[in-house]
Amino acid sequence: RWVYASNPESGCAYWTFRAEGRIRSNVAVENDILVFGDLLGNLYGINANSGALLWQRRVDASSTSRINGNVTLHNGVVYAGVSGLQELSGMRKDIACCSFRGSVVAMNARSGERLWKTSMVDEPLKFLGRTKDGVNRYGPSGVPVWSGIAVDEKRRALYVSTGNQYTEPRVKESDAIVALDIDSGKKKWIAELAPEQMNRTDIYHLGCETWV
């Protein structure tokens, strides 16, 4: 949970900061602002000189949301992909699955103001029925963003890769490269990459075997 600013020659710490959750992302720095994310779905803005907290924002309402891919800091804006652990909680036979949707969020790096957020699943969440144990099922869900985000200044675009769906019906954003407008977050194009051997469909979570 710790972030350190250290002297590159001696290794002595200038300052340390303890986050609310464990940190698996990179630490990005631009001018005097430092940003990173944690496994509780929080983004942080830190004064790079003093280590003082400027802002902390939870970027998704889901209790399983997290930031484990690298954040991108560019021209005063931090871009982060949101993933979740609902794929794992789906193993439990007493928990409804699934409602989480991956997303990309853009925040003002100095103030923490959210500029836009784009869900990787546009279709409304629907009730799909019940499992053999009587637990509700919902979908489509999933399409987490585990990766970092690339910036294309020339085309004013961001590029992000996505993961699998958790529940049906199939959406084209799953297992894909998605291009987003850098200013609005609007989807510019989607390149579907799920393998032919899987019939271009990757709908799975770790509890699937218990549902049949």
PDB file of C-alpha atoms in Angstrom:
ATOM      1  CA  ARG A   1       0.000   0.000   0.000  1.00  0.00           C
ATOM      2  CA  TRP A   2       3.026   2.280   0.067  1.00  0.00           C
ATOM      3  CA  VAL A   3       4.415   4.753  -2.447  1.00  0.00           C
ATOM      4  CA  TYR A   4       7.994   5.965  -1.916  1.00  0.00           C
ATOM      5  CA  ALA A   5       9.936   8.907  -3.311  1.00  0.00           C
ATOM      6  CA  SER A   6      13.585   7.991  -2.978  1.00  0.00           C
ATOM      7  CA  ASN A   7      16.975   9.516  -3.668  1.00  0.00           C
ATOM      8  CA  PRO A   8      18.255   7.686  -6.781  1.00  0.00           C
ATOM      9  CA  GLU A   9      21.821   7.584  -5.463  1.00  0.00           C
ATOM     10  CA  SER A  10      21.387   6.705  -1.806  1.00  0.00           C
ATOM     11  CA  GLY A  11      17.936   5.097  -1.798  1.00  0.00           C
ATOM     12  CA  CYS A  12      16.916   7.243   1.168  1.00  0.00           C
ATOM     13  CA  ALA A  13      13.226   8.154   1.146  1.00  0.00           C
ATOM     14  CA  TYR A  14      12.210  11.798   0.713  1.00  0.00           C
ATOM     15  CA  TRP A  15       8.651  10.877   1.653  1.00  0.00           C
ATOM     16  CA  THR A  16       6.239   7.936   1.875  1.00  0.00           C
ATOM     17  CA  PHE A  17       2.498   7.693   1.293  1.00  0.00           C
ATOM     18  CA  ARG A  18       0.137   4.911   2.397  1.00  0.00           C
ATOM     19  CA  ALA A  19      -2.838   4.213   0.120  1.00  0.00           C
ATOM     20  CA  GLU A  20      -6.169   2.770   1.188  1.00  0.00           C
ATOM     21  CA  GLY A  21      -5.692  -0.373  -0.911  1.00  0.00           C
ATOM     22  CA  ARG A  22      -2.860  -2.416  -2.348  1.00  0.00           C
ATOM     23  CA  ILE A  23      -1.085  -0.881  -5.330  1.00  0.00           C
ATOM     24  CA  ARG A  24      -0.453  -2.824  -8.511  1.00  0.00           C
ATOM     25  CA  SER A  25      -0.393   0.032 -11.032  1.00  0.00           C
ATOM     26  CA  ASN A  26       2.552   2.139 -12.069  1.00  0.00           C
ATOM     27  CA  VAL A  27       3.235   5.554 -10.538  1.00  0.00           C
ATOM     28  CA  ALA A  28       2.996   8.245 -13.237  1.00  0.00           C
ATOM     29  CA  VAL A  29       4.561  11.689 -12.808  1.00  0.00           C
ATOM     30  CA  GLU A  30       4.048  14.907 -14.756  1.00  0.00           C
ATOM     31  CA  ASN A  31       5.470  18.205 -13.498  1.00  0.00           C
ATOM     32  CA  ASP A  32       4.666  18.241  -9.771  1.00  0.00           C
ATOM     33  CA  ILE A  33       1.759  15.760  -9.883  1.00  0.00           C
ATOM     34  CA  LEU A  34       2.011  12.038  -9.207  1.00  0.00           C
ATOM     35  CA  VAL A  35      -0.886   9.629  -9.858  1.00  0.00           C
ATOM     36  CA  PHE A  36      -1.569   5.928  -9.305  1.00  0.00           C
ATOM     37  CA  GLY A  37      -4.440   3.525  -8.614  1.00  0.00           C
ATOM     38  CA  ASP A  38      -5.161   0.811  -6.052  1.00  0.00           C
ATOM     39  CA  LEU A  39      -7.020  -2.503  -5.860  1.00  0.00           C
ATOM     40  CA  LEU A  40     -10.043  -0.902  -4.195  1.00  0.00           C
ATOM     41  CA  GLY A  41     -10.835   1.136  -7.305  1.00  0.00           C
ATOM     42  CA  ASN A  42      -9.291   4.398  -6.065  1.00  0.00           C
ATOM     43  CA  LEU A  43      -7.250   6.891  -8.064  1.00  0.00           C
ATOM     44  CA  TYR A  44      -4.878   9.205  -6.192  1.00  0.00           C
ATOM     45  CA  GLY A  45      -3.272  12.546  -6.973  1.00  0.00           C
ATOM     46  CA  ILE A  46      -0.169  13.315  -4.900  1.00  0.00           C
ATOM     47  CA  ASN A  47       2.117  16.335  -4.704  1.00  0.00           C
ATOM     48  CA  ALA A  48       5.305  14.849  -6.152  1.00  0.00           C
ATOM     49  CA  ASN A  49       7.541  17.148  -4.096  1.00  0.00           C
ATOM     50  CA  SER A  50       6.012  16.662  -0.649  1.00  0.00           C
ATOM     51  CA  GLY A  51       3.978  13.455  -0.871  1.00  0.00           C
ATOM     52  CA  ALA A  52       0.854  15.315   0.290  1.00  0.00           C
ATOM     53  CA  LEU A  53      -2.497  13.939  -0.876  1.00  0.00           C
ATOM     54  CA  LEU A  54      -4.186  16.302  -3.341  1.00  0.00           C
ATOM     55  CA  TRP A  55      -7.213  14.121  -4.041  1.00  0.00           C
ATOM     56  CA  GLN A  56      -8.550  10.579  -3.875  1.00  0.00           C
ATOM     57  CA  ARG A  57     -11.481   9.352  -5.963  1.00  0.00           C
ATOM     58  CA  ARG A  58     -13.246   6.001  -6.206  1.00  0.00           C
ATOM     59  CA  VAL A  59     -13.840   5.558  -9.930  1.00  0.00           C
ATOM     60  CA  ASP A  60     -16.534   2.844  -9.943  1.00  0.00           C
ATOM     61  CA  ALA A  61     -19.459   1.978  -7.679  1.00  0.00           C
ATOM     62  CA  SER A  62     -18.969  -1.791  -7.851  1.00  0.00           C
ATOM     63  CA  SER A  63     -17.557  -3.276  -4.647  1.00  0.00           C
ATOM     64  CA  THR A  64     -15.253  -5.477  -6.747  1.00  0.00           C
ATOM     65  CA  SER A  65     -13.802  -2.708  -8.934  1.00  0.00           C
ATOM     66  CA  ARG A  66     -10.057  -2.176  -8.996  1.00  0.00           C
ATOM     67  CA  ILE A  67      -7.236  -0.537 -10.908  1.00  0.00           C
ATOM     68  CA  ASN A  68      -4.457  -2.995 -11.629  1.00  0.00           C
ATOM     69  CA  GLY A  69      -3.306  -1.799 -15.051  1.00  0.00           C
ATOM     70  CA  ASN A  70      -0.940   1.095 -15.594  1.00  0.00           C
ATOM     71  CA  VAL A  71      -2.387   4.604 -15.462  1.00  0.00           C
ATOM     72  CA  THR A  72      -1.481   7.127 -18.173  1.00  0.00           C
ATOM     73  CA  LEU A  73      -0.782  10.773 -17.325  1.00  0.00           C
ATOM     74  CA  HIS A  74      -0.789  13.113 -20.323  1.00  0.00           C
ATOM     75  CA  ASN A  75      -1.174  16.900 -20.560  1.00  0.00           C
ATOM     76  CA  GLY A  76      -2.688  17.205 -17.108  1.00  0.00           C
ATOM     77  CA  VAL A  77      -5.168  14.352 -17.494  1.00  0.00           C
ATOM     78  CA  VAL A  78      -4.917  10.873 -15.995  1.00  0.00           C
ATOM     79  CA  TYR A  79      -6.489   7.966 -17.906  1.00  0.00           C
ATOM     80  CA  ALA A  80      -7.161   4.691 -16.101  1.00  0.00           C
ATOM     81  CA  GLY A  81      -8.770   1.382 -16.954  1.00  0.00           C
ATOM     82  CA  VAL A  82     -11.124  -0.255 -14.461  1.00  0.00           C
ATOM     83  CA  SER A  83     -11.271  -4.001 -13.897  1.00  0.00           C
ATOM     84  CA  GLY A  84     -13.091  -6.077 -11.280  1.00  0.00           C
ATOM     85  CA  LEU A  85     -13.060  -9.241  -9.205  1.00  0.00           C
ATOM     86  CA  GLN A  86     -16.680 -10.231  -9.802  1.00  0.00           C
ATOM     87  CA  GLU A  87     -15.403 -12.972 -12.074  1.00  0.00           C
ATOM     88  CA  LEU A  88     -13.979 -14.591  -8.931  1.00  0.00           C
ATOM     89  CA  SER A  89     -16.975 -13.952  -6.659  1.00  0.00           C
ATOM     90  CA  GLY A  90     -19.115 -15.710  -9.283  1.00  0.00           C
ATOM     91  CA  MET A  91     -17.737 -18.968  -7.877  1.00  0.00           C
ATOM     92  CA  ARG A  92     -20.040 -18.557  -4.889  1.00  0.00           C
ATOM     93  CA  LYS A  93     -23.446 -20.145  -5.403  1.00  0.00           C
ATOM     94  CA  ASP A  94     -25.220 -17.601  -3.184  1.00  0.00           C
ATOM     95  CA  ILE A  95     -24.141 -14.392  -4.971  1.00  0.00           C
ATOM     96  CA  ALA A  96     -25.952 -12.976  -8.010  1.00  0.00           C
ATOM     97  CA  CYS A  97     -23.670 -12.712 -11.042  1.00  0.00           C
ATOM     98  CA  CYS A  98     -22.818 -10.576 -12.794  1.00  0.00           C
ATOM     99  CA  SER A  99     -23.249  -6.804 -12.978  1.00  0.00           C
ATOM    100  CA  PHE A 100     -19.715  -5.373 -13.207  1.00  0.00           C
ATOM    101  CA  ARG A 101     -18.651  -3.600 -16.433  1.00  0.00           C
ATOM    102  CA  GLY A 102     -15.115  -2.545 -17.274  1.00  0.00           C
ATOM    103  CA  SER A 103     -14.514   1.093 -18.145  1.00  0.00           C
ATOM    104  CA  VAL A 104     -12.011   3.835 -18.870  1.00  0.00           C
ATOM    105  CA  VAL A 105     -12.048   7.033 -16.841  1.00  0.00           C
ATOM    106  CA  ALA A 106     -10.380  10.413 -17.437  1.00  0.00           C
ATOM    107  CA  MET A 107      -9.630  12.702 -14.482  1.00  0.00           C
ATOM    108  CA  ASN A 108      -8.097  16.149 -14.097  1.00  0.00           C
ATOM    109  CA  ALA A 109      -4.737  15.282 -12.564  1.00  0.00           C
ATOM    110  CA  ARG A 110      -4.548  18.413 -10.395  1.00  0.00           C
ATOM    111  CA  SER A 111      -8.102  18.569  -9.034  1.00  0.00           C
ATOM    112  CA  GLY A 112      -9.381  14.996  -9.338  1.00  0.00           C
ATOM    113  CA  GLU A 113     -12.434  16.190 -11.282  1.00  0.00           C
ATOM    114  CA  ARG A 114     -13.857  13.459 -13.496  1.00  0.00           C
ATOM    115  CA  LEU A 115     -13.849  14.602 -17.118  1.00  0.00           C
ATOM    116  CA  TRP A 116     -15.540  11.523 -18.590  1.00  0.00           C
ATOM    117  CA  LYS A 117     -16.084   7.821 -18.045  1.00  0.00           C
ATOM    118  CA  THR A 118     -16.787   5.286 -20.795  1.00  0.00           C
ATOM    119  CA  SER A 119     -18.230   1.855 -20.073  1.00  0.00           C
ATOM    120  CA  MET A 120     -16.989  -0.999 -22.206  1.00  0.00           C
ATOM    121  CA  VAL A 121     -20.552  -2.417 -22.261  1.00  0.00           C
ATOM    122  CA  ASP A 122     -23.262  -0.137 -23.651  1.00  0.00           C
ATOM    123  CA  GLU A 123     -26.174  -2.576 -23.582  1.00  0.00           C
ATOM    124  CA  PRO A 124     -28.429  -2.207 -20.497  1.00  0.00           C
ATOM    125  CA  LEU A 125     -28.056  -4.856 -17.797  1.00  0.00           C
ATOM    126  CA  LYS A 126     -30.824  -7.468 -18.014  1.00  0.00           C
ATOM    127  CA  PHE A 127     -32.162 -10.269 -15.829  1.00  0.00           C
ATOM    128  CA  LEU A 128     -31.151 -13.563 -17.463  1.00  0.00           C
ATOM    129  CA  GLY A 129     -32.922 -16.018 -15.186  1.00  0.00           C
ATOM    130  CA  ARG A 130     -31.807 -18.099 -12.210  1.00  0.00           C
ATOM    131  CA  THR A 131     -29.172 -20.729 -11.608  1.00  0.00           C
ATOM    132  CA  LYS A 132     -30.032 -24.250 -10.473  1.00  0.00           C
ATOM    133  CA  ASP A 133     -29.522 -22.940  -6.917  1.00  0.00           C
ATOM    134  CA  GLY A 134     -32.083 -20.174  -7.425  1.00  0.00           C
ATOM    135  CA  VAL A 135     -29.620 -17.285  -7.645  1.00  0.00           C
ATOM    136  CA  ASN A 136     -30.349 -14.449 -10.077  1.00  0.00           C
ATOM    137  CA  ARG A 137     -28.208 -14.037 -13.184  1.00  0.00           C
ATOM    138  CA  TYR A 138     -27.616 -10.753 -15.028  1.00  0.00           C
ATOM    139  CA  GLY A 139     -25.839  -9.691 -18.196  1.00  0.00           C
ATOM    140  CA  PRO A 140     -24.091  -8.664 -20.308  1.00  0.00           C
ATOM    141  CA  SER A 141     -21.221  -8.073 -17.909  1.00  0.00           C
ATOM    142  CA  GLY A 142     -17.452  -8.112 -17.659  1.00  0.00           C
ATOM    143  CA  VAL A 143     -15.110  -6.701 -20.320  1.00  0.00           C
ATOM    144  CA  PRO A 144     -12.560  -5.496 -17.733  1.00  0.00           C
ATOM    145  CA  VAL A 145      -9.634  -3.261 -18.637  1.00  0.00           C
ATOM    146  CA  TRP A 146      -6.421  -4.720 -17.203  1.00  0.00           C
ATOM    147  CA  SER A 147      -3.934  -3.017 -19.502  1.00  0.00           C
ATOM    148  CA  GLY A 148      -2.368   0.400 -19.790  1.00  0.00           C
ATOM    149  CA  ILE A 149      -3.750   3.036 -22.170  1.00  0.00           C
ATOM    150  CA  ALA A 150      -1.900   4.467 -25.177  1.00  0.00           C
ATOM    151  CA  VAL A 151      -2.288   8.103 -26.283  1.00  0.00           C
ATOM    152  CA  ASP A 152      -2.359   9.112 -29.955  1.00  0.00           C
ATOM    153  CA  GLU A 153      -2.081  12.899 -30.065  1.00  0.00           C
ATOM    154  CA  LYS A 154      -2.204  13.090 -33.868  1.00  0.00           C
ATOM    155  CA  ARG A 155      -5.603  11.368 -34.061  1.00  0.00           C
ATOM    156  CA  ARG A 156      -6.810  12.649 -30.662  1.00  0.00           C
ATOM    157  CA  ALA A 157      -7.405   9.067 -29.617  1.00  0.00           C
ATOM    158  CA  LEU A 158      -6.748   6.599 -26.808  1.00  0.00           C
ATOM    159  CA  TYR A 159      -6.246   2.876 -27.384  1.00  0.00           C
ATOM    160  CA  VAL A 160      -7.172   0.254 -24.802  1.00  0.00           C
ATOM    161  CA  SER A 161      -7.388  -3.534 -24.794  1.00  0.00           C
ATOM    162  CA  THR A 162     -10.189  -5.418 -23.026  1.00  0.00           C
ATOM    163  CA  GLY A 163     -10.745  -8.788 -21.377  1.00  0.00           C
ATOM    164  CA  ASN A 164     -13.473 -11.420 -21.374  1.00  0.00           C
ATOM    165  CA  GLN A 165     -17.160 -11.124 -20.650  1.00  0.00           C
ATOM    166  CA  TYR A 166     -18.576 -12.727 -17.523  1.00  0.00           C
ATOM    167  CA  THR A 167     -22.146 -13.271 -18.747  1.00  0.00           C
ATOM    168  CA  GLU A 168     -24.042 -13.134 -22.021  1.00  0.00           C
ATOM    169  CA  PRO A 169     -25.298 -11.790 -24.407  1.00  0.00           C
ATOM    170  CA  ARG A 170     -22.131 -11.249 -26.414  1.00  0.00           C
ATOM    171  CA  VAL A 171     -20.846  -7.704 -26.957  1.00  0.00           C
ATOM    172  CA  LYS A 172     -18.266  -6.675 -29.532  1.00  0.00           C
ATOM    173  CA  GLU A 173     -16.073  -4.810 -27.018  1.00  0.00           C
ATOM    174  CA  SER A 174     -15.006  -8.069 -25.346  1.00  0.00           C
ATOM    175  CA  ASP A 175     -11.465  -9.304 -26.169  1.00  0.00           C
ATOM    176  CA  ALA A 176     -10.892  -6.257 -28.338  1.00  0.00           C
ATOM    177  CA  ILE A 177      -8.896  -3.133 -28.988  1.00  0.00           C
ATOM    178  CA  VAL A 178     -11.095  -0.069 -28.443  1.00  0.00           C
ATOM    179  CA  ALA A 179     -10.246   3.427 -29.683  1.00  0.00           C
ATOM    180  CA  LEU A 180     -11.716   6.309 -27.689  1.00  0.00           C
ATOM    181  CA  ASP A 181     -11.927  10.014 -28.437  1.00  0.00           C
ATOM    182  CA  ILE A 182      -9.404  11.624 -26.091  1.00  0.00           C
ATOM    183  CA  ASP A 183     -11.634  14.633 -25.320  1.00  0.00           C
ATOM    184  CA  SER A 184     -15.037  12.976 -24.849  1.00  0.00           C
ATOM    185  CA  GLY A 185     -14.356   9.273 -24.309  1.00  0.00           C
ATOM    186  CA  LYS A 186     -16.692   8.386 -27.164  1.00  0.00           C
ATOM    187  CA  LYS A 187     -15.856   5.115 -28.912  1.00  0.00           C
ATOM    188  CA  LYS A 188     -14.304   5.700 -32.333  1.00  0.00           C
ATOM    189  CA  TRP A 189     -13.857   2.082 -33.411  1.00  0.00           C
ATOM    190  CA  ILE A 190     -13.655  -1.459 -32.030  1.00  0.00           C
ATOM    191  CA  ALA A 191     -11.410  -4.249 -33.336  1.00  0.00           C
ATOM    192  CA  GLU A 192     -12.752  -7.625 -32.168  1.00  0.00           C
ATOM    193  CA  LEU A 193      -9.941 -10.095 -31.444  1.00  0.00           C
ATOM    194  CA  ALA A 194     -11.560 -13.109 -29.735  1.00  0.00           C
ATOM    195  CA  PRO A 195     -10.069 -16.201 -31.433  1.00  0.00           C
ATOM    196  CA  GLU A 196     -11.879 -18.114 -34.148  1.00  0.00           C
ATOM    197  CA  GLN A 197     -11.391 -21.320 -32.153  1.00  0.00           C
ATOM    198  CA  MET A 198     -13.761 -19.823 -29.572  1.00  0.00           C
ATOM    199  CA  ASN A 199     -16.291 -18.771 -32.224  1.00  0.00           C
ATOM    200  CA  ARG A 200     -15.211 -15.160 -31.595  1.00  0.00           C
ATOM    201  CA  THR A 201     -16.864 -15.420 -28.163  1.00  0.00           C
ATOM    202  CA  ASP A 202     -15.221 -15.366 -24.723  1.00  0.00           C
ATOM    203  CA  ILE A 203     -17.954 -15.476 -22.068  1.00  0.00           C
ATOM    204  CA  TYR A 204     -16.678 -17.039 -18.869  1.00  0.00           C
ATOM    205  CA  HIS A 205     -16.150 -16.568 -15.148  1.00  0.00           C
ATOM    206  CA  LEU A 206     -14.711 -18.891 -12.540  1.00  0.00           C
ATOM    207  CA  GLY A 207     -18.106 -20.075 -11.328  1.00  0.00           C
ATOM    208  CA  CYS A 208     -19.390 -21.211 -14.717  1.00  0.00           C
ATOM    209  CA  GLU A 209     -18.838 -24.923 -13.981  1.00  0.00           C
ATOM    210  CA  THR A 210     -21.104 -24.714 -10.934  1.00  0.00           C
ATOM    211  CA  TRP A 211     -24.011 -23.236 -12.882  1.00  0.00           C
ATOM    212  CA  VAL A 212     -24.673 -26.183 -15.209  1.00  0.00           C
TER     213      VAL A 212
END
